[in-house]
Short mmCIF file of C-alpha atoms in Angstrom, two decimals:
data_model
loop_
_atom_site.label_atom_id
_atom_site.label_comp_id
_atom_site.label_asym_id
_atom_site.label_seq_id
_atom_site.Cartn_x
_atom_site.Cartn_y
_atom_site.Cartn_z
CA UNK A 1 124.30 103.45 95.93
CA UNK A 2 121.13 102.43 94.10
CA UNK A 3 118.88 99.87 95.82
CA UNK A 4 116.07 98.10 93.99
CA UNK A 5 114.65 94.58 94.36
CA UNK A 6 113.62 94.40 90.71
CA UNK A 7 116.42 96.58 89.33
CA UNK A 8 113.82 98.30 87.15
CA UNK A 9 112.33 100.92 89.51
CA UNK A 10 111.65 104.02 87.40
CA UNK A 11 112.51 106.78 89.90
CA UNK A 12 115.71 104.98 90.97
CA UNK A 13 116.75 104.65 87.33
CA UNK A 14 116.19 108.38 86.77
CA UNK A 15 118.41 109.18 89.76
CA UNK A 16 121.01 106.74 88.37
CA UNK A 17 121.03 108.48 84.98
CA UNK A 18 121.53 111.85 86.71
CA UNK A 19 124.42 110.48 88.78
CA UNK A 20 126.09 108.92 85.74
CA UNK A 21 125.80 112.16 83.75
CA UNK A 22 127.61 113.96 86.58
CA UNK A 23 130.47 111.48 86.79
CA UNK A 24 129.55 109.71 90.04
CA UNK A 25 130.69 106.19 90.87
CA UNK A 26 127.43 104.22 90.89
CA UNK A 27 126.93 101.03 92.89
CA UNK A 28 123.87 98.84 92.43
CA UNK A 29 122.19 96.56 94.98
CA UNK A 30 119.53 94.43 93.34
CA UNK A 31 117.90 91.01 93.46
CA UNK A 32 117.59 90.64 89.68
CA UNK A 33 120.52 89.57 87.51
CA UNK A 34 120.59 91.41 84.17
CA UNK A 35 118.21 94.16 85.31
CA UNK A 36 118.62 97.81 84.22
CA UNK A 37 120.35 98.81 87.47
CA UNK A 38 122.66 95.78 87.28
CA UNK A 39 123.63 96.74 83.72
CA UNK A 40 124.02 100.51 84.12
CA UNK A 41 125.89 100.78 87.43
CA UNK A 42 129.70 100.56 87.50
CA UNK A 43 129.70 97.78 90.08
CA UNK A 44 127.40 96.31 92.69
CA UNK A 45 125.98 93.37 94.59
CA UNK A 46 123.32 90.83 93.68
CA UNK A 47 121.64 90.08 97.00
CA UNK A 48 120.73 86.52 95.89
CA UNK A 49 117.58 86.39 98.00
CA UNK A 50 115.89 84.20 95.40
CA UNK A 51 112.69 84.90 93.49
CA UNK A 52 110.18 86.77 95.62
CA UNK A 53 106.66 85.73 94.63
CA UNK A 54 104.68 88.13 96.82
CA UNK A 55 104.30 91.75 95.71
CA UNK A 56 105.15 93.02 99.21
CA UNK A 57 108.90 92.60 99.76
CA UNK A 58 110.04 90.58 102.78
CA UNK A 59 113.25 88.58 102.27
CA UNK A 60 114.57 91.09 99.71
CA UNK A 61 114.22 93.87 102.31
CA UNK A 62 116.15 92.01 105.02
CA UNK A 63 118.78 90.88 102.50
CA UNK A 64 119.29 94.48 101.40
CA UNK A 65 120.02 95.52 105.00
CA UNK A 66 122.62 92.76 105.30
CA UNK A 67 124.26 93.69 101.99
CA UNK A 68 124.44 97.39 102.91
CA UNK A 69 126.03 96.48 106.26
CA UNK A 70 128.59 94.36 104.41
CA UNK A 71 129.22 97.20 101.95
CA UNK A 72 129.90 99.56 104.87
CA UNK A 73 132.30 96.98 106.36
CA UNK A 74 134.17 96.75 103.05
CA UNK A 75 134.45 100.54 102.71
CA UNK A 76 135.73 100.94 106.27
CA UNK A 77 138.04 97.92 106.15
CA UNK A 78 141.25 99.96 106.51
CA UNK A 79 140.13 101.98 109.54
CA UNK A 80 141.99 100.66 112.57
CA UNK A 81 140.02 102.70 115.11
CA UNK A 82 136.81 100.82 114.28
CA UNK A 83 138.31 97.32 114.11
CA UNK A 84 136.60 95.97 117.24
CA UNK A 85 133.25 97.37 116.09
CA UNK A 86 133.78 95.82 112.66
CA UNK A 87 134.61 92.41 114.15
CA UNK A 88 131.49 92.55 116.34
CA UNK A 89 129.32 93.23 113.28
CA UNK A 90 130.95 90.36 111.34
CA UNK A 91 130.31 87.99 114.28
CA UNK A 92 126.74 89.29 114.39
CA UNK A 93 126.29 88.54 110.68
CA UNK A 94 127.41 84.93 111.21
CA UNK A 95 124.94 84.52 114.08
CA UNK A 96 122.08 86.34 112.34
CA UNK A 97 120.38 83.20 110.89
CA UNK A 98 120.00 81.79 114.42
CA UNK A 99 118.51 85.06 115.67
CA UNK A 100 116.07 85.15 112.76
CA UNK A 101 114.95 81.57 113.51
CA UNK A 102 114.37 82.65 117.10
CA UNK A 103 112.33 85.67 115.97
CA UNK A 104 110.18 83.46 113.72
CA UNK A 105 108.99 81.64 116.86
CA UNK A 106 106.91 84.76 117.58
CA UNK A 107 104.47 83.63 114.87
CA UNK A 108 101.71 82.48 117.24
CA UNK A 109 102.10 85.58 119.41
CA UNK A 110 101.71 87.81 116.35
CA UNK A 111 98.66 85.86 115.18
CA UNK A 112 97.05 86.44 118.60
CA UNK A 113 97.87 90.15 118.32
CA UNK A 114 96.40 90.27 114.80
CA UNK A 115 93.13 88.86 116.14
CA UNK A 116 92.93 91.80 118.56
CA UNK A 117 93.67 94.34 115.80
CA UNK A 118 91.54 92.85 113.02
CA UNK A 119 88.76 95.45 113.28
CA UNK A 120 91.05 98.48 113.71
CA UNK A 121 91.16 101.22 111.10
CA UNK A 122 94.59 102.70 111.86
CA UNK A 123 97.96 101.79 113.31
CA UNK A 124 100.96 103.96 114.24
CA UNK A 125 104.54 102.64 114.37
CA UNK A 126 107.22 104.71 116.15
CA UNK A 127 110.93 104.11 115.52
CA UNK A 128 114.18 106.00 115.91
CA UNK A 129 117.77 105.65 114.65
CA UNK A 130 118.31 102.42 112.75
CA UNK A 131 114.74 101.42 113.53
CA UNK A 132 113.06 104.40 111.90
CA UNK A 133 113.40 102.35 108.70
CA UNK A 134 111.82 99.41 110.56
CA UNK A 135 108.85 101.60 111.53
CA UNK A 136 108.39 102.74 107.92
CA UNK A 137 108.71 99.21 106.54
CA UNK A 138 106.45 97.63 109.16
CA UNK A 139 103.75 100.23 108.55
CA UNK A 140 104.14 99.77 104.79
CA UNK A 141 103.63 96.00 105.06
CA UNK A 142 100.39 96.43 107.03
CA UNK A 143 99.24 99.08 104.56
CA UNK A 144 100.14 97.02 101.47
CA UNK A 145 98.68 93.64 102.31
CA UNK A 146 96.23 94.07 105.22
CA UNK A 147 94.74 97.22 103.63
CA UNK A 148 94.76 98.99 106.99
CA UNK A 149 95.87 102.61 107.30
CA UNK A 150 99.24 102.55 109.06
CA UNK A 151 101.95 105.13 109.44
CA UNK A 152 105.63 104.82 110.34
CA UNK A 153 106.75 107.84 112.33
CA UNK A 154 110.12 109.10 113.54
CA UNK A 155 109.72 109.01 117.33
CA UNK A 156 111.38 112.41 117.71
CA UNK A 157 108.54 113.94 115.69
CA UNK A 158 105.88 112.64 118.09
CA UNK A 159 105.19 116.01 119.73
CA UNK A 160 105.00 117.77 116.36
CA UNK A 161 101.54 116.43 115.59
CA UNK A 162 101.12 112.64 115.97
CA UNK A 163 100.65 112.96 119.76
CA UNK A 164 97.24 114.53 119.11
CA UNK A 165 96.01 111.18 117.75
CA UNK A 166 96.86 109.23 120.89
CA UNK A 167 93.97 107.82 122.92
CA UNK A 168 92.97 104.51 124.52
CA UNK A 169 91.67 103.10 121.22
CA UNK A 170 94.42 103.74 118.65
CA UNK A 171 96.98 100.87 118.59
CA UNK A 172 100.58 102.15 118.66
CA UNK A 173 103.69 100.03 118.11
CA UNK A 174 106.91 101.41 119.59
CA UNK A 175 110.24 99.82 118.60
CA UNK A 176 112.52 100.08 121.63
CA UNK A 177 115.31 97.54 121.26
CA UNK A 178 118.75 98.16 122.80
CA UNK A 179 120.78 100.76 120.91
CA UNK A 180 121.96 104.35 121.34
CA UNK A 181 118.35 105.57 121.18
CA UNK A 182 116.99 103.22 123.87
CA UNK A 183 116.62 105.80 126.65
CA UNK A 184 114.83 108.19 124.28
CA UNK A 185 112.41 105.44 123.28
CA UNK A 186 111.75 104.75 126.96
CA UNK A 187 110.79 108.42 127.29
CA UNK A 188 108.44 108.13 124.30
CA UNK A 189 106.75 105.11 125.89
CA UNK A 190 106.27 106.99 129.18
CA UNK A 191 104.73 109.96 127.36
CA UNK A 192 102.37 107.77 125.34
CA UNK A 193 101.41 105.83 128.46
CA UNK A 194 100.67 109.07 130.33
CA UNK A 195 98.13 109.86 127.62
CA UNK A 196 96.52 106.42 127.95
CA UNK A 197 97.99 105.17 124.68
CA UNK A 198 97.25 101.59 123.62
CA UNK A 199 100.86 100.42 123.43
CA UNK A 200 102.56 97.45 121.79
CA UNK A 201 106.31 97.57 122.48
CA UNK A 202 108.98 95.65 120.56
CA UNK A 203 111.98 95.31 122.88
CA UNK A 204 115.10 93.20 123.40
CA UNK A 205 114.76 89.98 125.38
CA UNK A 206 114.78 90.65 129.09
CA UNK A 207 113.86 94.34 128.77
CA UNK A 208 110.09 94.01 129.30
CA UNK A 209 110.25 95.47 132.82
CA UNK A 210 112.35 98.42 131.60
CA UNK A 211 110.10 99.43 128.70
CA UNK A 212 106.84 98.74 130.50
CA UNK A 213 107.33 98.88 134.29
CA UNK A 214 103.58 99.08 135.00
CA UNK A 215 102.80 95.97 132.94
CA UNK A 216 100.06 97.79 131.03
CA UNK A 217 101.70 97.46 127.59
CA UNK A 218 101.73 94.44 125.33
CA UNK A 219 105.42 93.50 124.97
CA UNK A 220 107.04 91.61 122.09
CA UNK A 221 110.56 90.46 122.98
CA UNK A 222 113.05 89.88 120.15
CA UNK A 223 116.64 88.57 120.19
CA UNK A 224 119.40 91.16 120.66
CA UNK A 225 121.99 91.61 117.88
CA UNK A 226 124.42 94.38 116.88
CA UNK A 227 122.51 97.66 116.58
CA UNK A 228 123.04 98.05 112.81
CA UNK A 229 121.72 94.50 112.23
CA UNK A 230 118.81 94.79 114.68
CA UNK A 231 116.36 95.96 111.96
CA UNK A 232 116.68 92.53 110.29
CA UNK A 233 115.33 90.88 113.45
CA UNK A 234 112.87 93.64 114.41
CA UNK A 235 111.00 93.64 111.09
CA UNK A 236 110.09 89.95 111.34
CA UNK A 237 107.31 90.26 113.97
CA UNK A 238 105.87 93.19 112.00
CA UNK A 239 105.94 91.15 108.77
CA UNK A 240 104.20 88.30 110.62
CA UNK A 241 101.61 90.74 112.01
CA UNK A 242 100.88 92.04 108.50
CA UNK A 243 100.58 88.47 107.20
CA UNK A 244 98.12 87.34 109.89
CA UNK A 245 96.06 90.54 109.66
CA UNK A 246 95.73 89.97 105.92
CA UNK A 247 94.68 86.32 106.25
CA UNK A 248 92.19 87.09 109.03
CA UNK A 249 90.67 89.90 106.96
CA UNK A 250 90.30 87.57 103.97
CA UNK A 251 92.69 89.31 101.56
CA UNK A 252 95.33 87.86 99.22
CA UNK A 253 98.74 88.13 100.92
CA UNK A 254 100.78 87.72 97.73
CA UNK A 255 98.69 89.92 95.41
CA UNK A 256 97.51 93.13 97.13
CA UNK A 257 94.96 95.06 95.12
CA UNK A 258 96.18 97.82 92.78
CA UNK A 259 99.88 96.97 93.27
CA UNK A 260 102.55 95.52 90.96
CA UNK A 261 105.82 93.84 91.90
CA UNK A 262 108.00 96.50 90.25
CA UNK A 263 107.17 100.16 89.65
CA UNK A 264 108.29 100.84 86.07
CA UNK A 265 106.38 104.11 85.50
CA UNK A 266 106.87 107.55 87.02
#
């Protein structure tokens, strides 16, 4: 499966050529009709997110998650053992627009947070499972448009180096919404708190007391959806944070310096 917003990404196209030469069935997921990936793959999906003006991807990213979930549903359609799980995901997809609207109401809260972080030089984002991708994407957005050093880190790797950076000054976002990794993320929060970490926790609605029993963390509560769809909701407050940080710092949100919308060179 080859995923590209523009359908022209150079390294993805090279991987596609290699796969085609070796006889693989190639599926494309792109936002651009008639692009190189759309033409060269055997089949695929146009995500139909509409033209994305800003260089930093937002709606294309969330649409890609939805399309990949739907692709997985289609591939596993004849598996009876997972029927109830499949139906729950389909119901979650239908309800997703309402959950996204709810998450967008966090705009003012994220603007207030951005005002507190405006002078910071670095930001760490910890995620695990489905939300490791959310940590990477959230950190990338802050890096791209707010021009602040930020790093998305797999929470399980915390003790292999990143823990040395933790002090009372460095802002750390931990994504700890309800899924199979929830208890492990609770453990990460406790360990960071024990080292006086400056914590911002993204959790499911109603879980504030569970992720931050002492009340010393800043908590951002998001709507709960099926675990594989949760990244669509979780990325929204991080996108809003990146947006407000950028505006407050006086940079152009749509045209970050040195970046182009599609990477067509190696």
